PDB file of C-alpha atoms in Angstrom:
ATOM      1  CA  UNK A   1       6.073  99.813   9.666  1.00 89.00           C
ATOM      2  CA  UNK A   2       4.437  97.396   8.203  1.00 90.00           C
ATOM      3  CA  UNK A   3       2.304  98.249   5.450  1.00 88.00           C
ATOM      4  CA  UNK A   4       0.219  95.062   3.886  1.00 87.00           C
ATOM      5  CA  UNK A   5      -1.216  95.758   0.915  1.00 86.00           C
ATOM      6  CA  UNK A   6      -3.024  92.767  -0.403  1.00 84.00           C
ATOM      7  CA  UNK A   7      -5.104  94.236  -3.316  1.00 83.00           C
ATOM      8  CA  UNK A   8      -2.095  95.884  -4.582  1.00 85.00           C
ATOM      9  CA  UNK A   9      -3.719  99.390  -4.477  1.00 81.00           C
ATOM     10  CA  UNK A  10      -0.835 101.481  -3.732  1.00 82.00           C
ATOM     11  CA  UNK A  11       2.002  99.443  -5.105  1.00 83.00           C
ATOM     12  CA  UNK A  12       2.636 101.819  -7.916  1.00 84.00           C
ATOM     13  CA  UNK A  13       2.579 104.815  -5.654  1.00 83.00           C
ATOM     14  CA  UNK A  14       5.144 103.042  -3.453  1.00 83.00           C
ATOM     15  CA  UNK A  15       7.595 102.827  -6.277  1.00 81.00           C
ATOM     16  CA  UNK A  16       7.448 106.823  -5.996  1.00 84.00           C
ATOM     17  CA  UNK A  17       7.663 107.300  -2.223  1.00 80.00           C
ATOM     18  CA  UNK A  18      10.632 109.068  -0.944  1.00 80.00           C
ATOM     19  CA  UNK A  19      10.821 109.853   2.768  1.00 83.00           C
ATOM     20  CA  UNK A  20      14.400 110.793   4.200  1.00 87.00           C
ATOM     21  CA  UNK A  21      16.071 108.239   6.274  1.00 89.00           C
ATOM     22  CA  UNK A  22      13.394 105.260   5.620  1.00 89.00           C
ATOM     23  CA  UNK A  23      14.412 101.992   3.834  1.00 91.00           C
ATOM     24  CA  UNK A  24      11.427 100.703   1.986  1.00 91.00           C
ATOM     25  CA  UNK A  25      11.683  96.411   2.277  1.00 92.00           C
ATOM     26  CA  UNK A  26       9.702  94.530  -0.322  1.00 92.00           C
ATOM     27  CA  UNK A  27       8.330  91.129   1.303  1.00 93.00           C
ATOM     28  CA  UNK A  28       7.666  90.204  -2.051  1.00 92.00           C
ATOM     29  CA  UNK A  29      11.174  90.742  -2.996  1.00 93.00           C
ATOM     30  CA  UNK A  30      13.366  89.784  -0.047  1.00 93.00           C
ATOM     31  CA  UNK A  31      12.592  86.789   2.279  1.00 92.00           C
ATOM     32  CA  UNK A  32      10.730  87.349   5.672  1.00 93.00           C
ATOM     33  CA  UNK A  33      14.181  85.465   7.368  1.00 93.00           C
ATOM     34  CA  UNK A  34      16.668  88.191   5.472  1.00 95.00           C
ATOM     35  CA  UNK A  35      13.983  90.888   6.161  1.00 94.00           C
ATOM     36  CA  UNK A  36      14.458  89.738   9.978  1.00 94.00           C
ATOM     37  CA  UNK A  37      18.088  89.354  10.018  1.00 94.00           C
ATOM     38  CA  UNK A  38      18.498  93.251   8.839  1.00 94.00           C
ATOM     39  CA  UNK A  39      16.096  94.674  11.057  1.00 93.00           C
ATOM     40  CA  UNK A  40      17.144  92.629  14.034  1.00 93.00           C
ATOM     41  CA  UNK A  41      20.901  92.005  13.629  1.00 94.00           C
ATOM     42  CA  UNK A  42      22.069  93.955  10.740  1.00 94.00           C
ATOM     43  CA  UNK A  43      21.258  97.572  10.923  1.00 92.00           C
ATOM     44  CA  UNK A  44      19.578  98.638  14.611  1.00 90.00           C
ATOM     45  CA  UNK A  45      19.324 101.764  14.011  1.00 90.00           C
ATOM     46  CA  UNK A  46      17.883 102.056  10.481  1.00 91.00           C
ATOM     47  CA  UNK A  47      14.035 103.078   9.922  1.00 92.00           C
ATOM     48  CA  UNK A  48      11.765 100.721   7.773  1.00 93.00           C
ATOM     49  CA  UNK A  49       9.053 100.444   6.122  1.00 91.00           C
ATOM     50  CA  UNK A  50       7.914  96.844   5.162  1.00 93.00           C
ATOM     51  CA  UNK A  51       5.650  96.690   2.491  1.00 92.00           C
ATOM     52  CA  UNK A  52       3.610  93.103   1.615  1.00 91.00           C
ATOM     53  CA  UNK A  53       1.558  93.122  -1.081  1.00 90.00           C
ATOM     54  CA  UNK A  54       0.118  90.127   0.515  1.00 89.00           C
ATOM     55  CA  UNK A  55      -2.831  90.309   3.777  1.00 85.00           C
ATOM     56  CA  UNK A  56      -1.626  90.610   6.872  1.00 84.00           C
ATOM     57  CA  UNK A  57      -0.585  86.651   7.626  1.00 86.00           C
ATOM     58  CA  UNK A  58      -1.892  84.652  10.968  1.00 87.00           C
ATOM     59  CA  UNK A  59       0.298  85.009  14.243  1.00 87.00           C
ATOM     60  CA  UNK A  60       1.085  81.417  14.119  1.00 90.00           C
ATOM     61  CA  UNK A  61       2.390  81.799  10.448  1.00 90.00           C
ATOM     62  CA  UNK A  62       4.093  85.059  10.911  1.00 91.00           C
ATOM     63  CA  UNK A  63       7.688  85.135  10.947  1.00 92.00           C
ATOM     64  CA  UNK A  64       8.017  88.785  11.494  1.00 93.00           C
ATOM     65  CA  UNK A  65       5.435  88.829  14.182  1.00 91.00           C
ATOM     66  CA  UNK A  66       7.545  90.172  17.201  1.00 92.00           C
ATOM     67  CA  UNK A  67       8.902  92.838  15.107  1.00 91.00           C
ATOM     68  CA  UNK A  68       4.964  93.353  14.225  1.00 88.00           C
ATOM     69  CA  UNK A  69       3.946  93.857  17.778  1.00 89.00           C
ATOM     70  CA  UNK A  70       6.822  96.732  18.543  1.00 89.00           C
ATOM     71  CA  UNK A  71       6.192  98.283  15.216  1.00 88.00           C
ATOM     72  CA  UNK A  72       2.945 100.358  13.850  1.00 81.00           C
ATOM     73  CA  UNK A  73       1.000  98.925  10.883  1.00 80.00           C
ATOM     74  CA  UNK A  74       0.046 101.256   8.259  1.00 79.00           C
ATOM     75  CA  UNK A  75      -3.161 100.834   6.587  1.00 75.00           C
ATOM     76  CA  UNK A  76      -4.347 102.747   3.236  1.00 73.00           C
ATOM     77  CA  UNK A  77      -6.867 100.034   2.107  1.00 75.00           C
ATOM     78  CA  UNK A  78     -10.286 101.467   1.099  1.00 78.00           C
ATOM     79  CA  UNK A  79     -11.426  99.608   4.285  1.00 80.00           C
ATOM     80  CA  UNK A  80      -9.539 100.832   6.832  1.00 78.00           C
ATOM     81  CA  UNK A  81     -10.023 104.813   5.484  1.00 78.00           C
ATOM     82  CA  UNK A  82     -13.528 104.194   5.769  1.00 80.00           C
ATOM     83  CA  UNK A  83     -13.141 103.130   9.311  1.00 79.00           C
ATOM     84  CA  UNK A  84     -11.146 106.326   9.920  1.00 77.00           C
ATOM     85  CA  UNK A  85     -13.669 108.142   8.550  1.00 78.00           C
ATOM     86  CA  UNK A  86     -16.556 106.857  10.618  1.00 78.00           C
ATOM     87  CA  UNK A  87     -14.400 107.238  13.562  1.00 76.00           C
ATOM     88  CA  UNK A  88     -13.786 103.743  14.330  1.00 74.00           C
ATOM     89  CA  UNK A  89     -10.547 102.927  16.092  1.00 66.00           C
ATOM     90  CA  UNK A  90     -10.563  99.116  15.629  1.00 69.00           C
ATOM     91  CA  UNK A  91     -10.190  97.063  12.611  1.00 70.00           C
ATOM     92  CA  UNK A  92     -12.522  94.662  13.548  1.00 73.00           C
ATOM     93  CA  UNK A  93     -14.807  95.461  10.948  1.00 78.00           C
ATOM     94  CA  UNK A  94     -12.437  95.655   8.206  1.00 78.00           C
ATOM     95  CA  UNK A  95     -13.482  92.183   6.480  1.00 81.00           C
ATOM     96  CA  UNK A  96     -17.237  93.396   6.927  1.00 83.00           C
ATOM     97  CA  UNK A  97     -16.404  96.429   5.160  1.00 82.00           C
ATOM     98  CA  UNK A  98     -14.371  94.816   2.210  1.00 82.00           C
ATOM     99  CA  UNK A  99     -17.895  92.879   1.645  1.00 86.00           C
ATOM    100  CA  UNK A 100     -19.799  95.742   1.442  1.00 82.00           C
ATOM    101  CA  UNK A 101     -17.629  97.812  -0.935  1.00 78.00           C
ATOM    102  CA  UNK A 102     -20.488  98.644  -3.292  1.00 82.00           C
ATOM    103  CA  UNK A 103     -22.385 100.361  -0.562  1.00 82.00           C
ATOM    104  CA  UNK A 104     -19.354 102.189   0.607  1.00 78.00           C
ATOM    105  CA  UNK A 105     -18.467 103.376  -2.670  1.00 79.00           C
ATOM    106  CA  UNK A 106     -21.706 105.249  -2.901  1.00 79.00           C
ATOM    107  CA  UNK A 107     -20.935 108.794  -1.693  1.00 76.00           C
ATOM    108  CA  UNK A 108     -24.508 109.689  -0.795  1.00 79.00           C
ATOM    109  CA  UNK A 109     -25.515 106.966   1.028  1.00 72.00           C
ATOM    110  CA  UNK A 110     -21.882 106.911   2.984  1.00 69.00           C
ATOM    111  CA  UNK A 111     -22.603 110.420   4.006  1.00 71.00           C
ATOM    112  CA  UNK A 112     -26.067 109.310   5.623  1.00 70.00           C
ATOM    113  CA  UNK A 113     -24.419 106.553   7.570  1.00 65.00           C
ATOM    114  CA  UNK A 114     -24.245 107.197  11.372  1.00 61.00           C
ATOM    115  CA  UNK A 115     -21.114 108.243  13.131  1.00 59.00           C
ATOM    116  CA  UNK A 116     -21.181 107.127  16.876  1.00 55.00           C
ATOM    117  CA  UNK A 117     -17.255 106.953  17.334  1.00 51.00           C
ATOM    118  CA  UNK A 118     -17.049 103.388  18.719  1.00 48.00           C
ATOM    119  CA  UNK A 119     -14.391 103.056  21.509  1.00 47.00           C
ATOM    120  CA  UNK A 120     -13.919  99.506  23.192  1.00 48.00           C
ATOM    121  CA  UNK A 121     -15.355  99.628  26.353  1.00 47.00           C
ATOM    122  CA  UNK A 122     -17.882 102.672  25.722  1.00 44.00           C
ATOM    123  CA  UNK A 123     -20.983 102.196  26.537  1.00 43.00           C
ATOM    124  CA  UNK A 124     -23.415 104.799  24.565  1.00 42.00           C
TER     125      UNK A 124
END
């Protein structure tokens, strides 16, 4: 599982996170190549949370793209939580929401936002 936390919102909470049988690898403390070797060569049965305090890299610069493609990406940043609250399953609007953080931080205004439950291919 990948967890990119570019605003470092959950860095402190991660230090206290204790999930049995899950090993946390920090990409800011261990290089991508070392992580790749560990996950794909040395410990094929291990379960990992790969944490990075940086934005998700572009695909052409992502040394761990193959792992990322067969893994799950966990998102707990404010914009992703808002997308989830709105019932949106795609992350395409994340940047748009991040740029309007002030709007979404107003609880009363957020409650009035229409929830449509967008799904790709849905026409409604």
